[in-house]
mmCIF file of C-alpha atoms and ligand atoms in Angstrom:
data_model
loop_
_atom_site.group_PDB
_atom_site.id
_atom_site.type_symbol
_atom_site.label_atom_id
_atom_site.label_comp_id
_atom_site.label_asym_id
_atom_site.label_seq_id
_atom_site.Cartn_x
_atom_site.Cartn_y
_atom_site.Cartn_z
ATOM 1 C CA UNK M 1 11.373 31.532 -9.144
ATOM 2 C CA UNK M 2 11.685 30.256 -5.585
ATOM 3 C CA UNK M 3 9.226 28.941 -2.992
ATOM 4 C CA UNK M 4 8.952 32.250 -1.143
ATOM 5 C CA UNK M 5 8.209 34.192 -4.324
ATOM 6 C CA UNK M 6 5.455 31.729 -5.295
ATOM 7 C CA UNK M 7 3.911 32.202 -1.837
ATOM 8 C CA UNK M 8 4.097 36.006 -2.095
ATOM 9 C CA UNK M 9 2.303 35.972 -5.472
ATOM 10 C CA UNK M 10 -0.292 33.555 -4.089
ATOM 11 C CA UNK M 11 -0.770 35.808 -1.055
ATOM 12 C CA UNK M 12 -1.184 38.932 -3.200
ATOM 13 C CA UNK M 13 -3.835 37.230 -5.353
ATOM 14 C CA UNK M 14 -5.668 36.152 -2.191
ATOM 15 C CA UNK M 15 -5.493 39.714 -0.857
ATOM 16 C CA UNK M 16 -6.949 40.999 -4.124
ATOM 17 C CA UNK M 17 -9.758 38.434 -3.891
ATOM 18 C CA UNK M 18 -10.560 39.400 -0.292
ATOM 19 C CA UNK M 19 -10.908 43.066 -1.253
ATOM 20 C CA UNK M 20 -12.961 42.318 -4.391
ATOM 21 C CA UNK M 21 -15.303 39.875 -2.649
ATOM 22 C CA UNK M 22 -15.792 42.224 0.299
ATOM 23 C CA UNK M 23 -16.533 45.283 -1.855
ATOM 24 C CA UNK M 24 -18.889 43.458 -4.249
ATOM 25 C CA UNK M 25 -20.394 41.521 -1.334
ATOM 26 C CA UNK M 26 -21.211 44.675 0.618
ATOM 27 C CA UNK M 27 -22.492 46.608 -2.425
ATOM 28 C CA UNK M 28 -24.721 43.778 -3.678
ATOM 29 C CA UNK M 29 -25.622 42.501 -0.218
ATOM 30 C CA UNK M 30 -24.512 38.968 -1.095
ATOM 31 C CA UNK M 31 -24.015 37.039 2.156
ATOM 32 C CA UNK M 32 -22.318 34.154 0.343
ATOM 33 C CA UNK M 33 -19.736 36.501 -1.124
ATOM 34 C CA UNK M 34 -18.937 38.111 2.230
ATOM 35 C CA UNK M 35 -18.575 34.644 3.770
ATOM 36 C CA UNK M 36 -16.248 33.653 0.936
ATOM 37 C CA UNK M 37 -14.162 36.790 1.530
ATOM 38 C CA UNK M 38 -13.700 35.600 5.102
ATOM 39 C CA UNK M 39 -12.481 32.250 3.817
ATOM 40 C CA UNK M 40 -10.038 33.972 1.459
ATOM 41 C CA UNK M 41 -8.697 35.714 4.541
ATOM 42 C CA UNK M 42 -7.847 32.335 6.126
ATOM 43 C CA UNK M 43 -6.158 31.408 2.828
ATOM 44 C CA UNK M 44 -4.000 34.506 3.137
ATOM 45 C CA UNK M 45 -3.084 33.463 6.699
ATOM 46 C CA UNK M 46 -2.089 30.038 5.324
ATOM 47 C CA UNK M 47 0.216 31.775 2.846
ATOM 48 C CA UNK M 48 1.789 33.835 5.629
ATOM 49 C CA UNK M 49 2.295 30.745 7.840
ATOM 50 C CA UNK M 50 3.863 28.888 4.904
ATOM 51 C CA UNK M 51 6.130 31.842 4.118
ATOM 52 C CA UNK M 52 7.343 32.136 7.726
ATOM 53 C CA UNK M 53 7.894 28.362 7.943
ATOM 54 C CA UNK M 54 9.993 28.389 4.765
ATOM 55 C CA UNK M 55 12.044 31.312 6.015
ATOM 56 C CA UNK M 56 12.619 29.466 9.295
ATOM 57 C CA UNK M 57 13.494 26.165 7.596
ATOM 58 C CA UNK M 58 16.119 27.843 5.429
ATOM 59 C CA UNK M 59 18.130 29.031 8.428
ATOM 60 C CA UNK M 60 21.416 27.156 8.858
ATOM 61 C CA UNK M 61 22.126 25.032 11.938
ATOM 62 C CA UNK M 62 22.632 27.046 15.124
ATOM 63 C CA UNK M 63 23.251 26.487 18.842
ATOM 64 C CA UNK M 64 19.642 25.495 19.480
ATOM 65 C CA UNK M 65 19.050 23.382 16.368
ATOM 66 C CA UNK M 66 22.170 21.350 15.580
ATOM 67 C CA UNK M 67 20.612 19.531 12.636
ATOM 68 C CA UNK M 68 19.276 22.670 10.969
ATOM 69 C CA UNK M 69 15.692 23.944 10.816
ATOM 70 C CA UNK M 70 14.280 21.932 7.922
ATOM 71 C CA UNK M 71 11.598 20.228 9.969
ATOM 72 C CA UNK M 72 9.808 23.559 10.365
ATOM 73 C CA UNK M 73 8.638 23.030 6.789
ATOM 74 C CA UNK M 74 7.170 19.619 7.644
ATOM 75 C CA UNK M 75 5.570 21.083 10.746
ATOM 76 C CA UNK M 76 3.814 23.670 8.562
ATOM 77 C CA UNK M 77 2.714 20.937 6.128
ATOM 78 C CA UNK M 78 1.261 19.062 9.115
ATOM 79 C CA UNK M 79 -0.559 22.240 10.175
ATOM 80 C CA UNK M 80 -2.018 22.802 6.690
ATOM 81 C CA UNK M 81 -3.039 19.128 6.474
ATOM 82 C CA UNK M 82 -4.863 19.418 9.801
ATOM 83 C CA UNK M 83 -6.770 22.481 8.558
ATOM 84 C CA UNK M 84 -7.684 20.611 5.388
ATOM 85 C CA UNK M 85 -8.978 17.698 7.440
ATOM 86 C CA UNK M 86 -11.143 20.110 9.448
ATOM 87 C CA UNK M 87 -12.530 21.512 6.166
ATOM 88 C CA UNK M 88 -13.461 17.971 5.061
ATOM 89 C CA UNK M 89 -15.356 17.376 8.319
ATOM 90 C CA UNK M 90 -17.059 20.766 7.976
ATOM 91 C CA UNK M 91 -18.245 19.891 4.468
ATOM 92 C CA UNK M 92 -19.724 16.621 5.774
ATOM 93 C CA UNK M 93 -21.539 18.386 8.620
ATOM 94 C CA UNK M 94 -22.881 21.051 6.255
ATOM 95 C CA UNK M 95 -23.972 18.401 3.745
ATOM 96 C CA UNK M 96 -25.957 16.551 6.392
ATOM 97 C CA UNK M 97 -27.498 19.536 8.180
ATOM 98 C CA UNK M 98 -27.520 21.946 5.212
ATOM 99 C CA UNK M 99 -29.214 24.495 7.466
ATOM 100 C CA UNK M 100 -26.408 27.045 7.395
ATOM 101 C CA UNK M 101 -26.099 27.140 3.615
ATOM 102 C CA UNK M 102 -26.698 30.575 2.164
ATOM 103 C CA UNK M 103 -28.479 30.212 -1.152
ATOM 104 C CA UNK M 104 -26.998 32.730 -3.552
ATOM 105 C CA UNK M 105 -29.655 34.533 -5.569
ATOM 106 C CA UNK M 106 -27.594 37.559 -6.399
ATOM 107 C CA UNK M 107 -26.461 37.463 -10.019
ATOM 108 C CA UNK M 108 -23.423 39.751 -9.655
ATOM 109 C CA UNK M 109 -22.388 37.850 -6.530
ATOM 110 C CA UNK M 110 -22.651 34.543 -8.374
ATOM 111 C CA UNK M 111 -20.524 35.826 -11.270
ATOM 112 C CA UNK M 112 -17.798 37.034 -8.884
ATOM 113 C CA UNK M 113 -17.846 33.643 -7.135
ATOM 114 C CA UNK M 114 -17.465 31.789 -10.431
ATOM 115 C CA UNK M 115 -14.578 34.061 -11.468
ATOM 116 C CA UNK M 116 -12.954 33.447 -8.057
ATOM 117 C CA UNK M 117 -13.224 29.687 -8.634
ATOM 118 C CA UNK M 118 -11.483 30.021 -12.005
ATOM 119 C CA UNK M 119 -8.714 32.137 -10.426
ATOM 120 C CA UNK M 120 -8.288 29.607 -7.597
ATOM 121 C CA UNK M 121 -8.140 26.707 -10.039
ATOM 122 C CA UNK M 122 -5.453 28.506 -12.063
ATOM 123 C CA UNK M 123 -3.551 29.335 -8.870
ATOM 124 C CA UNK M 124 -3.614 25.775 -7.557
ATOM 125 C CA UNK M 125 -2.412 24.337 -10.879
ATOM 126 C CA UNK M 126 0.316 26.976 -11.119
ATOM 127 C CA UNK M 127 1.401 26.347 -7.521
ATOM 128 C CA UNK M 128 1.393 22.578 -8.039
ATOM 129 C CA UNK M 129 3.629 23.067 -11.074
ATOM 130 C CA UNK M 130 6.179 24.975 -8.982
ATOM 131 C CA UNK M 131 5.811 22.553 -6.063
ATOM 132 C CA UNK M 132 6.957 19.757 -8.368
ATOM 133 C CA UNK M 133 9.689 21.813 -9.985
ATOM 134 C CA UNK M 134 11.080 23.159 -6.688
ATOM 135 C CA UNK M 135 10.395 19.841 -4.873
ATOM 136 C CA UNK M 136 8.605 21.729 -2.096
ATOM 137 C CA UNK M 137 6.221 19.802 0.179
ATOM 138 C CA UNK M 138 4.933 23.048 1.608
ATOM 139 C CA UNK M 139 3.973 24.496 -1.784
ATOM 140 C CA UNK M 140 2.299 21.183 -2.518
ATOM 141 C CA UNK M 141 0.322 21.523 0.716
ATOM 142 C CA UNK M 142 -0.741 25.074 -0.131
ATOM 143 C CA UNK M 143 -1.718 24.013 -3.661
ATOM 144 C CA UNK M 144 -3.811 21.187 -2.203
ATOM 145 C CA UNK M 145 -5.632 23.660 0.009
ATOM 146 C CA UNK M 146 -6.325 26.009 -2.902
ATOM 147 C CA UNK M 147 -7.635 23.050 -4.903
ATOM 148 C CA UNK M 148 -9.888 22.046 -2.007
ATOM 149 C CA UNK M 149 -11.291 25.594 -2.115
ATOM 150 C CA UNK M 150 -12.133 25.061 -5.783
ATOM 151 C CA UNK M 151 -13.943 21.827 -4.892
ATOM 152 C CA UNK M 152 -15.948 23.363 -2.031
ATOM 153 C CA UNK M 153 -16.855 26.437 -4.101
ATOM 154 C CA UNK M 154 -18.008 24.306 -7.037
ATOM 155 C CA UNK M 155 -19.975 22.126 -4.611
ATOM 156 C CA UNK M 156 -21.610 25.222 -3.110
ATOM 157 C CA UNK M 157 -22.464 26.840 -6.461
ATOM 158 C CA UNK M 158 -23.775 23.613 -8.013
ATOM 159 C CA UNK M 159 -25.554 22.878 -4.734
ATOM 160 C CA UNK M 160 -27.459 26.162 -4.917
ATOM 161 C CA UNK M 161 -28.605 25.425 -8.447
ATOM 162 C CA UNK M 162 -29.670 21.886 -7.514
ATOM 163 C CA UNK M 163 -31.397 23.120 -4.371
ATOM 164 C CA UNK M 164 -33.291 25.619 -6.514
ATOM 165 C CA UNK M 165 -34.445 22.679 -8.653
ATOM 166 C CA UNK M 166 -35.460 20.782 -5.524
ATOM 167 C CA UNK M 167 -32.787 18.080 -5.962
ATOM 168 C CA UNK M 168 -31.560 18.171 -2.365
ATOM 169 C CA UNK M 169 -30.230 14.609 -2.215
ATOM 170 C CA UNK M 170 -27.943 15.187 -5.241
ATOM 171 C CA UNK M 171 -26.617 18.273 -3.452
ATOM 172 C CA UNK M 172 -25.861 16.206 -0.332
ATOM 173 C CA UNK M 173 -24.240 13.411 -2.343
ATOM 174 C CA UNK M 174 -22.123 15.954 -4.230
ATOM 175 C CA UNK M 175 -20.928 17.522 -0.971
ATOM 176 C CA UNK M 176 -20.024 14.116 0.493
ATOM 177 C CA UNK M 177 -17.939 13.250 -2.583
ATOM 178 C CA UNK M 178 -16.124 16.589 -2.238
ATOM 179 C CA UNK M 179 -15.504 15.866 1.462
ATOM 180 C CA UNK M 180 -13.924 12.512 0.594
ATOM 181 C CA UNK M 181 -11.707 14.166 -2.040
ATOM 182 C CA UNK M 182 -10.515 16.798 0.445
ATOM 183 C CA UNK M 183 -9.944 14.050 3.020
ATOM 184 C CA UNK M 184 -7.696 12.246 0.526
ATOM 185 C CA UNK M 185 -5.735 15.476 -0.099
ATOM 186 C CA UNK M 186 -5.243 15.880 3.667
ATOM 187 C CA UNK M 187 -4.174 12.246 4.039
ATOM 188 C CA UNK M 188 -1.558 12.665 1.298
ATOM 189 C CA UNK M 189 -0.079 15.688 3.068
ATOM 190 C CA UNK M 190 -0.002 13.842 6.403
ATOM 191 C CA UNK M 191 1.760 10.893 4.796
ATOM 192 C CA UNK M 192 4.444 13.283 3.529
ATOM 193 C CA UNK M 193 5.028 15.228 6.741
ATOM 194 C CA UNK M 194 4.614 12.589 9.464
ATOM 195 C CA UNK M 195 7.393 10.162 8.354
ATOM 196 C CA UNK M 196 9.897 13.031 8.420
ATOM 197 C CA UNK M 197 8.630 14.429 11.732
ATOM 198 C CA UNK M 198 8.935 11.021 13.432
ATOM 199 C CA UNK M 199 12.311 10.135 11.823
ATOM 200 C CA UNK M 200 11.046 7.301 9.668
ATOM 201 C CA UNK M 201 13.835 6.008 7.433
ATOM 202 C CA UNK M 202 13.034 5.812 3.750
ATOM 203 C CA UNK M 203 16.111 3.779 2.915
ATOM 204 C CA UNK M 204 16.247 0.008 2.607
ATOM 205 C CA UNK M 205 18.218 -0.835 5.731
ATOM 206 C CA UNK M 206 19.433 -4.168 4.352
ATOM 207 C CA UNK M 207 20.679 -2.668 1.085
ATOM 208 C CA UNK M 208 22.650 0.127 2.803
ATOM 209 C CA UNK M 209 24.120 -2.350 5.302
ATOM 210 C CA UNK M 210 25.187 -4.672 2.501
ATOM 211 C CA UNK M 211 26.874 -1.820 0.613
ATOM 212 C CA UNK M 212 28.885 -0.891 3.720
ATOM 213 C CA UNK M 213 29.845 -4.508 4.369
ATOM 214 C CA UNK M 214 31.141 -4.877 0.812
ATOM 215 C CA UNK M 215 33.814 -2.224 1.424
ATOM 216 C CA UNK M 216 37.379 -3.490 1.922
ATOM 217 C CA UNK M 217 38.385 -4.299 5.529
ATOM 218 C CA UNK M 218 34.876 -3.988 6.976
ATOM 219 C CA UNK M 219 34.276 -7.227 8.891
ATOM 220 C CA UNK M 220 30.719 -6.499 9.963
ATOM 221 C CA UNK M 221 28.184 -3.692 10.350
ATOM 222 C CA UNK M 222 27.123 -3.607 13.994
ATOM 223 C CA UNK M 223 24.744 -0.676 13.873
ATOM 224 C CA UNK M 224 23.187 1.519 11.208
ATOM 225 C CA UNK M 225 20.774 4.384 11.814
ATOM 226 C CA UNK M 226 19.511 6.770 9.146
ATOM 227 C CA UNK M 227 17.167 9.691 9.557
ATOM 228 C CA UNK M 228 16.022 12.319 7.132
ATOM 229 C CA UNK M 229 15.041 15.961 7.218
ATOM 230 C CA UNK M 230 13.386 16.598 3.906
ATOM 231 C CA UNK M 231 16.142 16.306 1.342
ATOM 232 C CA UNK M 232 18.935 15.991 3.921
ATOM 233 C CA UNK M 233 19.917 12.583 5.319
ATOM 234 C CA UNK M 234 22.001 11.679 8.375
ATOM 235 C CA UNK M 235 23.593 8.304 9.179
ATOM 236 C CA UNK M 236 25.221 6.785 12.281
ATOM 237 C CA UNK M 237 27.299 3.710 11.491
ATOM 238 C CA UNK M 238 29.171 1.305 13.777
ATOM 239 C CA UNK M 239 31.475 -1.141 11.986
ATOM 240 C CA UNK M 240 33.853 -3.831 13.178
ATOM 241 C CA UNK M 241 37.306 -4.062 11.563
ATOM 242 C CA UNK M 242 40.341 -6.266 12.152
ATOM 243 C CA UNK M 243 41.920 -5.370 15.495
ATOM 244 C CA UNK M 244 45.446 -5.132 14.102
ATOM 245 C CA UNK M 245 44.638 -2.282 11.684
ATOM 246 C CA UNK M 246 46.379 1.028 12.355
ATOM 247 C CA UNK M 247 44.568 4.246 13.227
ATOM 248 C CA UNK M 248 45.325 5.560 9.747
ATOM 249 C CA UNK M 249 43.831 2.459 8.107
ATOM 250 C CA UNK M 250 40.762 2.604 10.348
ATOM 251 C CA UNK M 251 40.293 6.240 9.487
ATOM 252 C CA UNK M 252 40.479 5.411 5.784
ATOM 253 C CA UNK M 253 37.679 2.896 6.252
ATOM 254 C CA UNK M 254 35.527 5.554 7.907
ATOM 255 C CA UNK M 255 36.232 7.911 4.996
ATOM 256 C CA UNK M 256 35.341 5.189 2.504
ATOM 257 C CA UNK M 257 32.001 4.609 4.226
ATOM 258 C CA UNK M 258 31.245 8.339 4.245
ATOM 259 C CA UNK M 259 32.080 8.716 0.556
ATOM 260 C CA UNK M 260 30.151 5.623 -0.476
ATOM 261 C CA UNK M 261 27.011 6.720 1.429
ATOM 262 C CA UNK M 262 27.237 10.189 -0.138
ATOM 263 C CA UNK M 263 27.646 8.885 -3.682
ATOM 264 C CA UNK M 264 25.288 5.918 -3.670
ATOM 265 C CA UNK M 265 22.596 7.011 -1.229
ATOM 266 C CA UNK M 266 22.856 10.805 -1.165
ATOM 267 C CA UNK M 267 23.586 10.697 2.591
ATOM 268 C CA UNK M 268 25.969 13.583 3.176
ATOM 269 C CA UNK M 269 26.230 13.663 6.967
ATOM 270 C CA UNK M 270 27.650 10.431 8.375
ATOM 271 C CA UNK M 271 29.231 9.589 11.710
ATOM 272 C CA UNK M 272 31.275 6.364 11.750
ATOM 273 C CA UNK M 273 32.306 4.486 14.875
ATOM 274 C CA UNK M 274 35.025 1.868 14.348
ATOM 275 C CA UNK M 275 35.364 -1.112 16.700
ATOM 276 C CA UNK M 276 37.956 -3.913 16.784
ATOM 277 C CA UNK M 277 36.547 -7.230 15.603
ATOM 278 C CA UNK M 278 36.398 -9.773 18.401
HETATM 279 ZN ZN1 ZN H 1 -9.017 28.045 1.584
HETATM 280 ZN ZN1 ZN H 2 17.647 27.605 15.727
#
């Protein structure tokens, strides 16, 4: 299994749900079901965006993108997180105004909605499993969205039942809790994508510096910069060495630094600048 295959399966299930919800919605005249079909359509678009982003991010470095295309994945995660945040705000607005809520009274429509929730829950758990196994932030983002759909659907279905009983304030409270949960999901995605997009280092600068300084013949570390693109890390290092060392010896030091960073810190792309100690 790979990320793209997971997304294709997810997309196919969403397509199936769109068709089912639309057909049953039109036959039974359930407005809630037709509205939900429309939402499933946006889910399918999410899957397509994620798929294209993954395909883009897998491309090797080229003339336009010297460091590769991995950040396209984080960009897509950012996009999905933004959508999720919008959903959270929407849920809050709907909870407060509650005017646009369609109360489902159609039994067949309700059954289809409940089945769709179960399918979505299964999908999100399955996708989360693969997100962890394949270490994919984008799959994680898509799984979070699917899970948020489960939350909003449950909120809507329970809300209808409570509204029918006249318990409007419980309905509102329930929706607000769901909004907070979706907000947290969005925040988690942002906190994964943003550090990578803005080149935040997730290495302990002091520890890496110390490890370089401990190498033979390195007098001092003058500059150290590390940036990451997902699982790939890049380092720029400037070290001072004794001025009398030969070119060959200096080159060996640079090699040592590169090897040490690769082995100890998983940084496989290092540029070393060697300066004479003064
Ligand atoms: Zn959705
Ligand atoms: Zn390119």
